[in-house]
Amino acid sequence: MNKEGVILIAEDDEGHFELIKRSLQRAGVCNEILRFADGQETLDFLFVKGDGPTREPDKEYLLLLDIRMPKIDGMEVLEKVKNDSELKKIPVVMLTTTDDPRTIDRCHKLGCSIYIVKPVEYQDFAEAVRKVGLLLSVVEVPQIDGMPKAKGVVK
Amino acid sequence: MNKDAVILIAEDDPGHIELVKKNLWRSCVGNNILQFKDGQEILDFLFKRDDKAKRGERSFYLLLLDIRMPKVDGQEVLRQIKEDEELRKIPVIILTTTDEASEVDRYYEMGCSFYMIKPADYNKFMEAVENLGAFLSLDGVRVPLINGVGAS
């Protein structure tokens, strides 16, 4: 992943977010990291809606997505992202405590890149994210161009 | 990754296959590996058109896919997999020497999970596959069950 690429982390648990961020950095990932506390914030950012921060054109993004989140859950975020002709290119890594075959099946059908169950132990969790970081350091991520159709609300 | 998941490698260069297998193994990836030397072979396997080597009724797969291959290239393989209701669930990681930016874009649009460029330098290539292996060896990585139905 290019150094200018931005890693988006949709995670409602602040402790988990801090752990993910630190573990990525330990793997040598020095990309900008943005956090979203729920699915709504994530969608607003990507679809350029609302008053909060929104994405910029011609940038690389990768999304680490939790499933159980307030307001809008990760499955719905995944579905909306993968149904948009431009945003569908964003690699989405599911990072969740949900270890249910039906959910795993559904997420892959919708088009997630990979599905990872968060290890329960702190150390294992940190190590798992470090290895996600190692993977990110050797893959290419596409630029997301232009703006999505649903940009009507932008001032 | 699920212990019962099978890693499929579609790659026409025997040297690259050996290197990939060796480094996955070094990263403690214990999954079974099946190799295919061109795009036709992997499609025959997945779509069960081959009597000798075809996929099982209920299995878990992840595919490492080269782009430039004889008979059918990786782009066509990816297209056919992602257009099938059932097979589209298989995570496909592109492993290729082509590095045009427009290509990266197109493959993600078609639904690849990740796009990885094989470094020309031997040691860097080994390191890249080791990183991939470290990731795939994670207990938490889950690939979905692929059923027999859906593919003709």
XYZ file of C-alpha atoms in Angstrom:
307
model
C 0.000 0.000 0.000
C 1.236 3.417 -1.018
C 2.468 5.698 1.792
C -0.174 8.274 0.878
C -2.957 5.708 1.247
C -5.282 6.107 4.207
C -6.382 3.276 6.486
C -9.956 3.669 7.692
C -10.868 1.849 10.890
C -14.558 1.512 11.720
C -14.552 0.352 15.314
C -16.817 1.420 18.175
C -14.562 0.059 20.917
C -11.912 2.650 21.663
C -9.611 0.112 23.331
C -9.726 -2.111 20.268
C -9.049 0.847 18.017
C -5.943 1.854 19.995
C -4.668 -1.719 19.918
C -5.248 -2.006 16.146
C -3.527 1.306 15.492
C -0.488 0.478 17.627
C -0.160 -3.013 16.159
C -0.261 -1.696 12.592
C 2.432 0.801 13.475
C 4.534 -1.974 15.009
C 4.377 -3.738 11.643
C 5.917 -0.647 10.065
C 2.682 0.684 8.598
C 3.048 4.455 8.724
C -0.051 5.398 6.734
C -2.540 7.912 8.007
C -5.203 6.208 10.114
C -8.736 7.534 10.583
C -11.226 6.195 13.090
C -14.996 5.986 12.810
C -17.010 5.094 15.894
C -19.995 3.680 14.005
C -21.295 2.669 10.595
C -23.023 6.002 9.994
C -19.788 7.968 10.395
C -18.038 5.575 8.004
C -20.703 5.924 5.322
C -20.865 9.711 5.725
C -17.114 9.879 5.164
C -17.105 7.622 2.113
C -20.283 8.943 0.484
C -19.350 12.547 1.311
C -22.376 13.393 3.448
C -23.017 15.178 6.718
C -20.894 17.735 8.542
C -18.001 15.507 9.596
C -14.803 14.704 7.714
C -15.269 13.311 4.196
C -13.008 11.566 1.747
C -10.924 13.282 -0.889
C -10.805 12.333 -4.564
C -7.901 10.424 -6.117
C -6.752 8.840 -2.891
C -6.116 5.259 -1.842
C -8.243 3.889 0.965
C -8.466 0.584 2.761
C -11.167 -0.172 5.314
C -10.899 -2.303 8.448
C -14.499 -2.934 9.393
C -16.048 -4.141 12.628
C -19.515 -5.696 12.392
C -21.296 -4.918 15.642
C -21.463 -1.146 15.806
C -24.126 1.382 16.835
C -26.507 3.058 14.359
C -25.442 1.139 11.232
C -23.619 -2.180 11.496
C -20.637 -3.324 9.464
C -22.619 -5.641 7.188
C -24.727 -2.745 5.963
C -21.642 -0.591 5.483
C -20.056 -3.379 3.433
C -23.180 -3.772 1.327
C -23.424 -0.032 0.568
C -19.718 0.268 -0.250
C -19.748 -2.759 -2.560
C -22.899 -1.584 -4.339
C -21.299 1.716 -5.338
C -19.519 1.548 -8.700
C -16.500 3.528 -7.458
C -16.299 2.680 -3.744
C -16.554 -1.058 -4.479
C -12.847 -0.969 -5.378
C -11.885 -0.282 -1.744
C -10.466 -3.422 -0.099
C -12.554 -4.150 2.991
C -11.089 -6.304 5.752
C -13.691 -7.531 8.228
C -12.242 -7.518 11.736
C -14.852 -8.737 14.168
C -15.684 -10.895 17.167
C -18.531 -12.532 15.203
C -17.507 -16.081 14.330
C -20.661 -17.258 12.610
C -20.553 -19.208 9.313
C -23.625 -17.406 7.952
C -22.057 -14.006 8.578
C -18.752 -15.147 7.056
C -20.649 -16.422 4.025
C -22.683 -13.237 3.641
C -19.674 -10.935 3.911
C -17.791 -12.852 1.221
C -20.855 -12.824 -1.007
C -21.081 -9.058 -0.597
C -17.421 -8.741 -1.533
C -15.229 -8.302 1.539
C -11.548 -8.928 0.804
C -10.940 -11.088 3.822
C -12.663 -11.932 7.091
C -10.761 -12.081 10.361
C -12.110 -13.095 13.757
C -10.543 -11.017 16.538
C -8.606 -13.238 18.924
C -9.846 -12.982 22.509
C -6.395 -12.695 24.106
C -4.838 -9.237 23.973
C -1.440 -10.489 22.791
C -2.949 -12.673 20.062
C -5.089 -9.785 18.884
C -2.060 -7.508 18.671
C -0.092 -10.175 16.800
C -2.952 -10.784 14.351
C -3.195 -7.085 13.504
C 0.588 -6.892 13.119
C 0.313 -9.619 10.461
C -2.480 -7.721 8.734
C 0.010 -4.832 8.671
C 2.660 -7.055 7.075
C 0.181 -7.982 4.362
C -0.763 -4.354 3.763
C 2.902 -3.524 3.263
C 3.113 -5.853 0.230
C -0.201 -5.274 -1.584
C -1.320 -2.579 -4.023
C -4.471 -0.615 -3.296
C -6.438 1.318 -5.954
C -7.116 5.029 -6.003
C -10.718 6.028 -5.560
C -11.569 8.738 -8.048
C -14.200 11.393 -8.250
C -17.143 11.698 -5.974
C -20.041 9.317 -5.493
C -23.435 10.159 -6.934
C -24.939 10.759 -3.488
C -23.018 13.973 -2.856
C -26.045 16.247 -2.878
C -25.726 17.250 0.773
C -22.240 18.696 0.494
C -22.027 22.437 0.955
C -6.993 -19.596 8.179
C -9.470 -22.449 8.695
C -7.362 -25.614 8.820
C -9.634 -27.345 6.304
C -9.260 -24.581 3.725
C -7.315 -25.413 0.569
C -4.978 -22.901 -1.053
C -5.219 -22.969 -4.853
C -2.272 -21.584 -6.809
C -2.726 -20.838 -10.510
C 0.722 -20.042 -11.892
C 2.491 -21.161 -15.062
C 6.053 -20.570 -13.825
C 7.213 -23.706 -11.936
C 9.964 -21.722 -10.200
C 7.466 -19.230 -8.849
C 5.166 -22.021 -7.629
C 8.007 -23.633 -5.699
C 9.034 -20.324 -4.203
C 5.482 -19.511 -3.145
C 4.939 -22.970 -1.637
C 8.259 -22.907 0.210
C 7.652 -19.521 1.759
C 4.069 -20.238 2.716
C 5.351 -23.325 4.463
C 8.084 -21.320 6.178
C 5.375 -19.021 7.524
C 3.667 -22.045 9.085
C 0.796 -22.192 6.608
C -0.276 -25.801 7.119
C -3.138 -25.806 4.617
C -3.244 -28.143 1.659
C -2.054 -26.567 -1.557
C -3.218 -27.463 -5.067
C -1.452 -26.080 -8.108
C -2.703 -25.320 -11.619
C -0.465 -24.440 -14.517
C -2.876 -22.317 -16.536
C -6.228 -20.565 -16.391
C -8.075 -23.389 -18.115
C -7.023 -25.911 -15.459
C -8.188 -23.793 -12.557
C -11.529 -23.038 -14.244
C -12.053 -26.720 -15.038
C -11.388 -27.534 -11.398
C -13.664 -24.875 -9.941
C -16.495 -25.295 -12.433
C -16.119 -29.073 -12.214
C -15.538 -29.574 -15.925
C -12.595 -31.874 -15.341
C -13.234 -35.506 -14.390
C -9.778 -36.041 -12.920
C -9.334 -33.010 -10.725
C -12.475 -31.213 -9.696
C -13.400 -29.501 -6.486
C -15.311 -31.219 -3.736
C -18.967 -30.686 -2.945
C -18.311 -28.747 0.249
C -14.908 -27.136 0.606
C -13.161 -23.960 1.664
C -10.825 -22.283 -0.811
C -8.554 -19.319 -1.265
C -6.967 -18.648 -4.670
C -3.573 -17.143 -5.477
C -3.856 -16.110 -9.117
C -1.212 -15.134 -11.654
C -2.343 -12.918 -14.540
C -0.199 -13.903 -17.503
C -0.862 -17.592 -18.108
C -1.359 -19.721 -21.217
C -4.791 -20.647 -22.622
C -6.914 -18.530 -20.261
C -5.374 -15.576 -18.433
C -5.937 -14.539 -14.836
C -8.250 -11.697 -15.699
C -10.690 -14.061 -17.397
C -10.412 -16.524 -14.503
C -11.236 -13.772 -12.004
C -14.151 -12.576 -14.151
C -15.713 -16.028 -14.354
C -15.263 -16.713 -10.630
C -16.774 -13.401 -9.560
C -19.733 -13.796 -11.907
C -20.704 -17.132 -10.371
C -23.145 -16.868 -7.447
C -21.301 -19.444 -5.341
C -17.685 -19.218 -6.491
C -17.617 -15.438 -6.062
C -17.220 -16.011 -2.320
C -13.694 -17.365 -2.834
C -11.071 -14.774 -1.839
C -8.780 -14.229 -4.837
C -5.348 -12.722 -4.319
C -3.648 -11.600 -7.533
C 0.084 -12.338 -7.635
C 1.570 -10.804 -10.727
C 4.482 -9.060 -12.372
C 2.277 -6.541 -14.189
C 2.340 -3.266 -12.357
C 0.410 -0.698 -14.325
C -1.723 1.438 -12.038
C -4.735 1.028 -14.322
C -4.495 -2.735 -13.884
C -4.687 -2.509 -10.086
C -7.816 -0.451 -10.435
C -9.475 -2.861 -12.852
C -8.798 -5.969 -10.758
C -10.259 -4.454 -7.602
C -13.277 -3.381 -9.606
C -13.679 -6.999 -10.723
C -13.562 -8.152 -7.122
C -10.083 -9.416 -6.279
C -9.319 -9.415 -2.547
C -5.785 -8.091 -2.888
C -3.390 -7.275 -5.706
C 0.230 -8.083 -5.063
C 3.139 -7.390 -7.406
C 5.870 -10.033 -7.393
C 9.075 -8.139 -6.716
C 11.733 -8.776 -9.401
C 14.363 -9.215 -6.694
C 14.453 -12.809 -5.442
C 14.868 -11.971 -1.748
C 12.144 -9.355 -1.840
C 9.828 -11.821 -3.545
C 10.514 -14.350 -0.761
C 9.868 -11.721 1.876
C 6.603 -10.657 0.232
C 5.330 -14.252 0.139
C 6.406 -14.720 3.752
C 4.351 -11.689 4.737
C 1.404 -13.116 2.850
C 1.977 -16.461 4.569
C 2.184 -14.881 8.020
C -1.210 -13.390 7.353
C -2.793 -16.564 5.963
C -1.467 -18.584 8.894
C -3.576 -16.547 11.324
C -6.143 -18.631 13.185
C -8.718 -15.878 12.843
C -8.779 -15.717 9.038
C -12.003 -17.337 7.843
C -12.849 -18.321 4.294
C -16.398 -19.418 3.499
C -17.747 -22.812 2.603
C -18.219 -23.290 -1.143
C -21.076 -25.591 -2.001
C -21.439 -27.801 -5.024
C -24.477 -25.959 -6.305
C -24.245 -22.778 -8.345
C -21.531 -23.780 -10.783
C -22.446 -25.543 -13.957
